Amino acid sequence: MRFGVNYTPTRGWFHHWLDFDLDDIRADLDSLAVLGLDHIRVFPLWPLFQPNRTLIRPRALDQLGRLVDAAGERGLDVGVDGLQGHLSSFDFVPSWTTTWHRRNLFTDPDVVEAQASYLSALAGALADRPHFLGVTVGNEFNQFSGDPHPDPDRIRPDQAERWLRRMLDACEEGAPGRAHLLASYDAAWYDGTHPFTPAHSARLGAMTAVHSWVFNGTAQRHGGDGAATERHAAYLVELSKAWAEDPGRPVWLQEVGAPAPHVPPERAAAFTRATLAHALDCPGLWGVTWWCSHDVDRALADFPELEYGLGLLTHDRRVKPAGEAFARVAREWREKDRAAAVRRTGVVLDVGDGEGAPGRGVCGPGGAFFSAWMRVASGGGRPAVVLASLAGDGGHLRARGIGEVVAVGDVG
């Protein structure tokens, strides 16, 4: 089991690439050492690394390598996100894709090949470093493909898959054998009209990534201390497995945090403990990467209010109660050195066609399936998720260790 954080630099946030200072980075990484972490996830800003379609800046790649080396010196492995893309409500796309050069990010041939060249170069610059985990294609890059983005590049699911396969191939070309994958925000799981589907996340790449944010309606419906709120991350982990063709495919809880006011600050530590306890009870979980390492400096303007206080540490590198809770859970889990037991009851999920999942709206907060799964889980059960098309497939159920299936309508 891996425990880590999404690294948010204390000086300049992700704009720190403009004033790269390895001493500041080392101080940040040293402040994380007290938490007993084993990995971080880092975010190059795409426009700064590839400011022109045919220019990938060598100095930027070198700086990224130096950051990875500094993390490795402190025993931290590093996952790197490629197409940034989107971070904390801000979009970072290069000028050669916008306004006078407006082109579809997913289908324009020149843009796609430029993206592939960039991802290959990014992976290649790190391929020989032992602490490099792999490239995540982009941080929730799927948000550019549809509503509610104010200026989306609309595509069909087949176009999304074609683009994604090309990006993953480019990562593999640069760094063969590393853990390259996709990270989508939860429209992929909850919105039947979204072009990125659950099958894309659960079948392509080295593992499945899920991002759990309870401000998506879960906390609003169930409260900051509600059973469904505290189980949302575990639910997404189990939901993702329904589409996996390999029953042993690992799942990475790549983002999860305690957003105020949906989770009141005084409950952040309790929410952290509860969320981790439920997620760690999911078999096949690769690891948990909390969002985020350090609070955002309030000298920086225009962030949504909830983004400022999500760190496990303050902006001046003091450990917060949520950080203490995270560290304690990680330490206790390692001391126990055990894996989660198999979940033997599967709640049947009917979303229509399993590939496109047009009916996946039932999976979202307030949906019939979401509610049924949460009733079983909060009642003391340990439910898995089984697609309706596979509910009668004995081989599939045996491979996952599922001994019984329960229909949504039969959940009391």
Short mmCIF file of C-alpha atoms in Angstrom, two decimals:
data_model
loop_
_atom_site.label_atom_id
_atom_site.label_comp_id
_atom_site.label_asym_id
_atom_site.label_seq_id
_atom_site.Cartn_x
_atom_site.Cartn_y
_atom_site.Cartn_z
CA MET A 1 0.00 0.00 0.00
CA ARG A 2 1.35 3.40 -1.00
CA PHE A 3 0.74 6.66 0.87
CA GLY A 4 1.58 10.00 -0.72
CA VAL A 5 0.50 13.54 -1.56
CA ASN A 6 -0.06 15.72 -4.56
CA TYR A 7 2.81 18.20 -4.22
CA THR A 8 1.74 21.86 -4.11
CA PRO A 9 4.85 24.05 -3.78
CA THR A 10 4.70 26.60 -0.97
CA ARG A 11 6.41 29.31 -3.00
CA GLY A 12 4.44 30.36 -6.05
CA TRP A 13 2.15 27.31 -6.18
CA PHE A 14 2.58 25.62 -9.62
CA HIS A 15 3.87 28.89 -11.02
CA HIS A 16 7.11 27.95 -9.22
CA TRP A 17 8.40 26.62 -12.56
CA LEU A 18 8.83 30.25 -13.61
CA ASP A 19 11.18 30.88 -10.67
CA PHE A 20 12.51 27.38 -10.12
CA ASP A 21 14.33 27.18 -6.79
CA LEU A 22 15.58 23.75 -5.75
CA ASP A 23 16.27 24.92 -2.20
CA ASP A 24 12.59 25.83 -1.74
CA ILE A 25 11.57 22.47 -3.17
CA ARG A 26 13.94 20.62 -0.86
CA ALA A 27 12.53 22.47 2.14
CA ASP A 28 9.01 21.49 1.07
CA LEU A 29 10.03 17.87 0.64
CA ASP A 30 11.78 17.85 4.00
CA SER A 31 8.57 19.10 5.62
CA LEU A 32 6.77 16.09 4.15
CA ALA A 33 9.27 13.64 5.59
CA VAL A 34 7.62 13.78 9.04
CA LEU A 35 4.44 12.32 7.52
CA GLY A 36 6.18 9.11 6.50
CA LEU A 37 5.17 9.31 2.84
CA ASP A 38 6.57 7.17 0.04
CA HIS A 39 5.56 9.13 -3.09
CA ILE A 40 4.43 12.46 -4.50
CA ARG A 41 2.61 13.49 -7.66
CA VAL A 42 3.93 16.57 -9.47
CA PHE A 43 2.53 18.90 -12.12
CA PRO A 44 4.57 20.53 -14.90
CA LEU A 45 2.57 23.36 -16.47
CA TRP A 46 2.10 22.45 -20.12
CA PRO A 47 2.38 25.99 -21.60
CA LEU A 48 5.69 26.53 -19.80
CA PHE A 49 7.19 23.23 -20.95
CA GLN A 50 5.87 23.37 -24.55
CA PRO A 51 5.23 27.06 -25.34
CA ASN A 52 5.25 26.42 -29.08
CA ARG A 53 3.95 23.37 -30.92
CA THR A 54 7.47 22.45 -32.02
CA LEU A 55 9.38 23.66 -28.94
CA ILE A 56 9.79 21.53 -25.82
CA ARG A 57 12.11 23.44 -23.51
CA PRO A 58 15.20 21.41 -22.46
CA ARG A 59 15.71 23.54 -19.35
CA ALA A 60 12.18 22.80 -18.16
CA LEU A 61 12.75 19.07 -18.59
CA ASP A 62 16.04 19.39 -16.69
CA GLN A 63 14.32 21.21 -13.83
CA LEU A 64 11.69 18.48 -13.61
CA GLY A 65 14.47 15.90 -13.47
CA ARG A 66 16.15 17.77 -10.64
CA LEU A 67 12.89 17.83 -8.70
CA VAL A 68 12.50 14.07 -9.17
CA ASP A 69 16.09 13.54 -8.02
CA ALA A 70 15.52 15.67 -4.92
CA ALA A 71 12.43 13.63 -4.07
CA GLY A 72 14.33 10.39 -4.61
CA GLU A 73 17.03 11.52 -2.19
CA ARG A 74 14.28 11.66 0.44
CA GLY A 75 12.88 8.24 -0.39
CA LEU A 76 9.95 9.56 -2.40
CA ASP A 77 8.87 8.05 -5.70
CA VAL A 78 7.37 10.51 -8.18
CA GLY A 79 4.38 10.30 -10.49
CA VAL A 80 4.33 13.05 -13.11
CA ASP A 81 1.24 14.52 -14.75
CA GLY A 82 1.72 15.52 -18.37
CA LEU A 83 -0.89 17.78 -19.95
CA GLN A 84 -1.55 20.53 -17.40
CA GLY A 85 -4.16 21.12 -18.37
CA HIS A 86 -6.44 21.88 -15.48
CA LEU A 87 -5.57 22.59 -11.83
CA SER A 88 -7.72 23.96 -9.02
CA SER A 89 -10.21 25.69 -11.39
CA PHE A 90 -7.51 27.20 -13.65
CA ASP A 91 -6.87 25.98 -17.19
CA PHE A 92 -3.32 25.89 -18.53
CA VAL A 93 -3.30 25.40 -22.27
CA PRO A 94 -0.67 26.77 -24.65
CA SER A 95 -1.35 29.73 -26.91
CA TRP A 96 -1.06 27.55 -29.99
CA THR A 97 -4.39 25.90 -29.13
CA THR A 98 -6.49 28.99 -28.30
CA THR A 99 -8.04 32.17 -29.76
CA TRP A 100 -6.51 32.81 -33.22
CA HIS A 101 -5.04 29.30 -33.16
CA ARG A 102 -8.16 27.62 -31.75
CA ARG A 103 -7.98 23.89 -32.45
CA ASN A 104 -9.61 20.85 -30.91
CA LEU A 105 -7.35 19.42 -28.21
CA PHE A 106 -8.43 15.86 -28.94
CA THR A 107 -8.88 15.63 -32.72
CA ASP A 108 -6.72 18.18 -34.51
CA PRO A 109 -3.88 16.12 -36.05
CA ASP A 110 -1.18 18.72 -35.42
CA VAL A 111 -2.22 19.25 -31.82
CA VAL A 112 -2.44 15.54 -31.09
CA GLU A 113 1.01 14.82 -32.49
CA ALA A 114 2.47 17.76 -30.60
CA GLN A 115 0.93 16.44 -27.38
CA ALA A 116 2.32 12.99 -28.09
CA SER A 117 5.80 14.41 -28.73
CA TYR A 118 5.64 16.32 -25.46
CA LEU A 119 4.52 13.34 -23.39
CA SER A 120 7.19 11.15 -24.97
CA ALA A 121 9.85 13.76 -24.22
CA LEU A 122 8.61 14.19 -20.65
CA ALA A 123 8.69 10.44 -20.00
CA GLY A 124 12.00 10.04 -21.80
CA ALA A 125 13.68 12.69 -19.67
CA LEU A 126 12.84 10.66 -16.56
CA ALA A 127 13.01 7.11 -17.88
CA ASP A 128 16.37 6.25 -16.29
CA ARG A 129 15.53 7.64 -12.86
CA PRO A 130 14.69 4.84 -10.40
CA HIS A 131 12.23 6.95 -8.40
CA PHE A 132 10.08 7.84 -11.43
CA LEU A 133 6.74 5.99 -11.31
CA GLY A 134 5.26 6.99 -14.66
CA VAL A 135 3.19 9.64 -16.43
CA THR A 136 -0.46 10.41 -15.86
CA VAL A 137 -1.64 11.76 -19.22
CA GLY A 138 -3.11 14.87 -17.62
CA ASN A 139 -4.92 16.10 -14.56
CA GLU A 140 -8.64 15.65 -15.29
CA PHE A 141 -7.99 16.56 -18.90
CA ASN A 142 -11.39 15.07 -19.71
CA GLN A 143 -12.99 18.28 -18.38
CA PHE A 144 -12.06 19.97 -21.67
CA SER A 145 -14.30 17.58 -23.61
CA GLY A 146 -17.78 18.65 -22.56
CA ASP A 147 -20.06 20.51 -20.18
CA PRO A 148 -19.79 22.30 -17.83
CA HIS A 149 -16.55 23.66 -19.33
CA PRO A 150 -17.28 27.14 -20.75
CA ASP A 151 -15.49 26.41 -24.05
CA PRO A 152 -15.34 22.65 -24.55
CA ASP A 153 -13.68 20.69 -27.35
CA ARG A 154 -16.55 18.33 -28.00
CA ILE A 155 -15.81 14.76 -29.07
CA ARG A 156 -17.42 11.33 -29.21
CA PRO A 157 -16.37 8.40 -27.01
CA ASP A 158 -14.56 6.72 -29.92
CA GLN A 159 -12.56 9.90 -30.49
CA ALA A 160 -11.75 10.10 -26.78
CA GLU A 161 -10.44 6.53 -26.87
CA ARG A 162 -8.37 7.12 -29.99
CA TRP A 163 -6.78 10.19 -28.43
CA LEU A 164 -6.13 8.43 -25.13
CA ARG A 165 -4.48 5.42 -26.76
CA ARG A 166 -2.18 7.73 -28.71
CA MET A 167 -1.18 9.58 -25.52
CA LEU A 168 -0.51 6.37 -23.60
CA ASP A 169 1.54 5.00 -26.49
CA ALA A 170 3.62 8.18 -26.45
CA CYS A 171 4.31 7.80 -22.73
CA GLU A 172 5.34 4.18 -23.28
CA GLU A 173 7.64 5.18 -26.13
CA GLY A 174 9.41 7.61 -23.81
CA ALA A 175 9.63 5.38 -20.73
CA PRO A 176 8.78 1.74 -21.45
CA GLY A 177 7.35 -0.30 -18.64
CA ARG A 178 6.44 2.51 -16.27
CA ALA A 179 2.96 3.07 -14.81
CA HIS A 180 1.35 5.35 -17.40
CA LEU A 181 -2.36 6.05 -16.97
CA LEU A 182 -5.36 8.34 -17.36
CA ALA A 183 -6.91 10.50 -14.61
CA SER A 184 -10.48 11.72 -15.14
CA TYR A 185 -12.76 13.72 -12.92
CA ASP A 186 -15.96 12.00 -11.92
CA ALA A 187 -18.10 12.94 -14.94
CA ALA A 188 -16.49 9.85 -16.47
CA TRP A 189 -18.28 7.76 -13.82
CA TYR A 190 -21.46 9.77 -13.23
CA ASP A 191 -22.50 11.47 -16.50
CA GLY A 192 -23.95 9.29 -19.25
CA THR A 193 -23.34 11.97 -21.90
CA HIS A 194 -19.64 12.44 -21.11
CA PRO A 195 -17.33 11.17 -23.89
CA PHE A 196 -14.74 9.72 -21.51
CA THR A 197 -16.28 6.54 -20.16
CA PRO A 198 -15.70 4.24 -17.18
CA ALA A 199 -14.32 1.62 -19.59
CA HIS A 200 -11.60 4.06 -20.73
CA SER A 201 -10.43 4.60 -17.15
CA ALA A 202 -10.74 0.97 -16.05
CA ARG A 203 -9.19 -0.74 -19.08
CA LEU A 204 -6.56 1.54 -20.59
CA GLY A 205 -3.23 2.33 -18.98
CA ALA A 206 -1.34 0.55 -16.23
CA MET A 207 -3.95 1.08 -13.52
CA THR A 208 -7.22 2.85 -12.81
CA ALA A 209 -7.19 6.29 -11.17
CA VAL A 210 -10.13 7.76 -9.29
CA HIS A 211 -10.51 11.30 -7.90
CA SER A 212 -12.89 11.60 -4.95
CA TRP A 213 -14.36 15.02 -4.20
CA VAL A 214 -17.40 15.16 -1.96
CA PHE A 215 -18.38 18.66 -3.07
CA ASN A 216 -19.93 16.93 -6.11
CA GLY A 217 -23.28 16.73 -4.30
CA THR A 218 -22.39 14.00 -1.82
CA ALA A 219 -21.62 16.26 1.15
CA GLN A 220 -24.45 18.60 0.21
CA ARG A 221 -26.91 15.69 0.46
CA HIS A 222 -25.40 13.73 3.33
CA GLY A 223 -23.50 16.28 5.38
CA GLY A 224 -19.82 16.59 6.14
CA ASP A 225 -19.96 13.67 8.57
CA GLY A 226 -22.49 11.57 6.67
CA ALA A 227 -21.88 7.87 6.07
CA ALA A 228 -21.98 8.38 2.30
CA THR A 229 -19.58 11.32 2.50
CA GLU A 230 -17.00 9.32 4.40
CA ARG A 231 -17.43 6.33 2.05
CA HIS A 232 -17.36 8.24 -1.24
CA ALA A 233 -13.71 7.42 -2.00
CA ALA A 234 -14.22 3.72 -1.28
CA TYR A 235 -17.34 3.76 -3.44
CA LEU A 236 -15.42 5.13 -6.42
CA VAL A 237 -12.69 2.54 -5.97
CA GLU A 238 -15.23 -0.28 -5.98
CA LEU A 239 -17.32 1.28 -8.77
CA SER A 240 -14.29 1.43 -11.05
CA LYS A 241 -13.69 -2.31 -10.71
CA ALA A 242 -17.01 -3.13 -12.36
CA TRP A 243 -15.54 -2.22 -15.77
CA ALA A 244 -12.09 -3.76 -15.31
CA GLU A 245 -11.39 -6.74 -17.55
CA ASP A 246 -8.54 -7.84 -15.29
CA PRO A 247 -9.88 -8.67 -11.80
CA GLY A 248 -6.44 -7.93 -10.38
CA ARG A 249 -6.12 -4.48 -11.94
CA PRO A 250 -4.86 -2.01 -9.31
CA VAL A 251 -6.79 1.14 -8.47
CA TRP A 252 -5.06 4.38 -7.42
CA LEU A 253 -7.02 6.77 -5.24
CA GLN A 254 -5.07 9.59 -6.83
CA GLU A 255 -6.91 12.58 -5.37
CA VAL A 256 -8.98 12.87 -2.23
CA GLY A 257 -9.29 15.76 0.20
CA ALA A 258 -11.36 17.45 2.87
CA PRO A 259 -12.88 20.54 1.20
CA ALA A 260 -14.30 23.23 3.47
CA PRO A 261 -17.02 24.19 4.14
CA HIS A 262 -18.48 20.90 2.89
CA VAL A 263 -16.24 19.21 5.44
CA PRO A 264 -15.89 21.72 8.29
CA PRO A 265 -12.24 22.43 9.16
CA GLU A 266 -12.71 21.12 12.69
CA ARG A 267 -13.78 17.78 11.19
CA ALA A 268 -11.01 17.49 8.61
CA ALA A 269 -8.94 15.07 10.72
CA ALA A 270 -11.94 12.85 11.48
CA PHE A 271 -12.96 12.88 7.81
CA THR A 272 -9.41 11.93 6.84
CA ARG A 273 -9.35 8.98 9.24
CA ALA A 274 -12.78 7.73 8.18
CA THR A 275 -12.15 8.14 4.45
CA LEU A 276 -8.87 6.27 4.69
CA ALA A 277 -10.35 3.49 6.81
CA HIS A 278 -13.07 2.79 4.26
CA ALA A 279 -10.75 3.11 1.23
CA LEU A 280 -8.13 0.82 2.75
CA ASP A 281 -10.83 -1.82 3.11
CA CYS A 282 -10.97 -2.08 -0.69
CA PRO A 283 -8.93 -4.98 -2.09
CA GLY A 284 -6.68 -4.09 -5.00
CA LEU A 285 -6.05 -0.52 -3.89
CA TRP A 286 -2.57 0.50 -5.07
CA GLY A 287 -2.33 3.57 -2.89
CA VAL A 288 -3.75 6.85 -1.66
CA THR A 289 -2.44 10.27 -2.73
CA TRP A 290 -3.99 13.07 -0.69
CA TRP A 291 -4.80 16.45 -2.15
CA CYS A 292 -2.67 18.23 -1.30
CA SER A 293 0.68 18.66 0.44
CA HIS A 294 0.63 22.35 1.46
CA ASP A 295 -2.07 25.01 1.64
CA VAL A 296 -2.18 27.60 -1.13
CA ASP A 297 -0.67 30.96 -0.22
CA ARG A 298 -3.53 33.46 0.24
CA ALA A 299 -1.38 36.09 -1.43
CA LEU A 300 -2.42 34.36 -4.67
CA ALA A 301 -5.76 35.59 -5.97
CA ASP A 302 -8.93 34.15 -7.49
CA PHE A 303 -8.84 30.55 -6.28
CA PRO A 304 -12.16 29.12 -5.16
CA GLU A 305 -12.23 29.49 -1.39
CA LEU A 306 -12.07 25.75 -0.74
CA GLU A 307 -8.79 25.41 -2.65
CA TYR A 308 -6.77 27.47 -0.15
CA GLY A 309 -6.96 25.10 2.81
CA LEU A 310 -6.72 21.57 1.41
CA GLY A 311 -3.12 20.91 2.48
CA LEU A 312 -1.93 18.42 5.04
CA LEU A 313 0.49 21.18 6.00
CA THR A 314 0.08 24.93 6.16
CA HIS A 315 1.68 27.33 3.71
CA ASP A 316 4.53 27.80 6.21
CA ARG A 317 5.06 24.01 6.44
CA ARG A 318 3.38 23.25 9.77
CA VAL A 319 1.57 19.91 10.00
CA LYS A 320 -2.20 20.30 10.34
CA PRO A 321 -4.53 17.91 12.24
CA ALA A 322 -5.47 16.24 8.94
CA GLY A 323 -1.76 15.72 8.23
CA GLU A 324 -1.26 14.12 11.63
CA ALA A 325 -4.26 11.86 10.98
CA PHE A 326 -2.97 10.85 7.55
CA ALA A 327 0.49 10.08 8.92
CA ARG A 328 -0.89 8.01 11.76
CA VAL A 329 -3.13 5.92 9.51
CA ALA A 330 -0.22 5.27 7.14
CA ARG A 331 2.05 4.26 10.00
CA GLU A 332 -0.53 1.95 11.59
CA TRP A 333 -1.35 0.33 8.25
CA ARG A 334 2.30 -0.45 7.55
CA GLU A 335 2.74 -1.89 11.02
CA LYS A 336 -0.21 -4.22 10.45
CA ASP A 337 1.15 -5.23 7.04
CA ARG A 338 -2.08 -6.78 5.80
CA ALA A 339 -4.26 -6.66 2.72
CA ALA A 340 -7.99 -5.97 2.55
CA ALA A 341 -10.23 -9.04 2.40
CA VAL A 342 -12.17 -9.91 -0.74
CA ARG A 343 -15.64 -8.39 -1.01
CA ARG A 344 -18.05 -11.27 -1.56
CA THR A 345 -21.35 -9.45 -2.21
CA GLY A 346 -21.85 -7.59 -5.48
CA VAL A 347 -24.57 -4.99 -6.00
CA VAL A 348 -25.77 -5.21 -9.60
CA LEU A 349 -25.34 -2.06 -11.69
CA ASP A 350 -27.41 -1.56 -14.83
CA VAL A 351 -26.12 1.33 -16.98
CA GLY A 352 -27.22 -0.02 -20.34
CA ASP A 353 -24.40 -0.77 -22.75
CA GLY A 354 -21.31 -1.46 -20.65
CA GLU A 355 -18.94 0.27 -23.06
CA GLY A 356 -20.66 3.64 -23.32
CA ALA A 357 -22.57 3.35 -20.02
CA PRO A 358 -25.34 5.79 -21.04
CA GLY A 359 -27.21 5.13 -17.80
CA ARG A 360 -24.31 5.92 -15.47
CA GLY A 361 -26.25 8.80 -13.97
CA VAL A 362 -27.60 6.27 -11.44
CA CYS A 363 -24.06 6.05 -10.05
CA GLY A 364 -23.88 9.70 -9.00
CA PRO A 365 -24.94 11.23 -5.67
CA GLY A 366 -28.70 10.86 -5.35
CA GLY A 367 -28.80 8.14 -8.01
CA ALA A 368 -30.58 4.87 -7.34
CA PHE A 369 -27.44 2.76 -7.48
CA PHE A 370 -25.37 5.19 -5.40
CA SER A 371 -28.05 5.16 -2.71
CA ALA A 372 -28.42 1.37 -2.72
CA TRP A 373 -24.66 0.76 -2.47
CA MET A 374 -24.37 3.25 0.38
CA ARG A 375 -27.25 1.59 2.26
CA VAL A 376 -25.47 -1.75 2.11
CA ALA A 377 -22.11 -0.24 3.08
CA SER A 378 -23.41 1.91 5.94
CA GLY A 379 -25.38 -1.07 7.25
CA GLY A 380 -22.19 -3.01 7.86
CA GLY A 381 -21.86 -4.72 4.48
CA ARG A 382 -18.80 -4.71 2.25
CA PRO A 383 -20.34 -4.42 -1.23
CA ALA A 384 -18.55 -4.74 -4.55
CA VAL A 385 -20.08 -3.62 -7.87
CA VAL A 386 -21.04 -5.96 -10.73
CA LEU A 387 -22.28 -4.85 -14.15
CA ALA A 388 -25.69 -6.28 -15.00
CA SER A 389 -24.25 -7.88 -18.12
CA LEU A 390 -21.83 -9.88 -15.94
CA ALA A 391 -24.09 -10.68 -13.01
CA GLY A 392 -24.77 -14.16 -14.40
CA ASP A 393 -21.20 -14.86 -15.49
CA GLY A 394 -19.91 -17.41 -13.01
CA GLY A 395 -16.34 -17.18 -14.22
CA HIS A 396 -16.27 -13.41 -13.78
CA LEU A 397 -17.77 -13.61 -10.29
CA ARG A 398 -15.40 -16.37 -9.17
CA ALA A 399 -12.39 -14.46 -10.46
CA ARG A 400 -13.39 -11.54 -8.24
CA GLY A 401 -14.31 -13.71 -5.25
CA ILE A 402 -17.97 -12.65 -5.37
CA GLY A 403 -20.31 -15.30 -4.01
CA GLU A 404 -23.67 -13.52 -4.25
CA VAL A 405 -25.22 -10.65 -6.20
CA VAL A 406 -27.96 -8.32 -5.05
CA ALA A 407 -30.26 -6.23 -7.24
CA VAL A 408 -30.74 -2.55 -6.43
CA GLY A 409 -34.46 -3.15 -5.91
CA ASP A 410 -33.72 -5.80 -3.28
CA VAL A 411 -31.62 -3.52 -1.13
CA GLY A 412 -33.72 -2.60 1.90
#
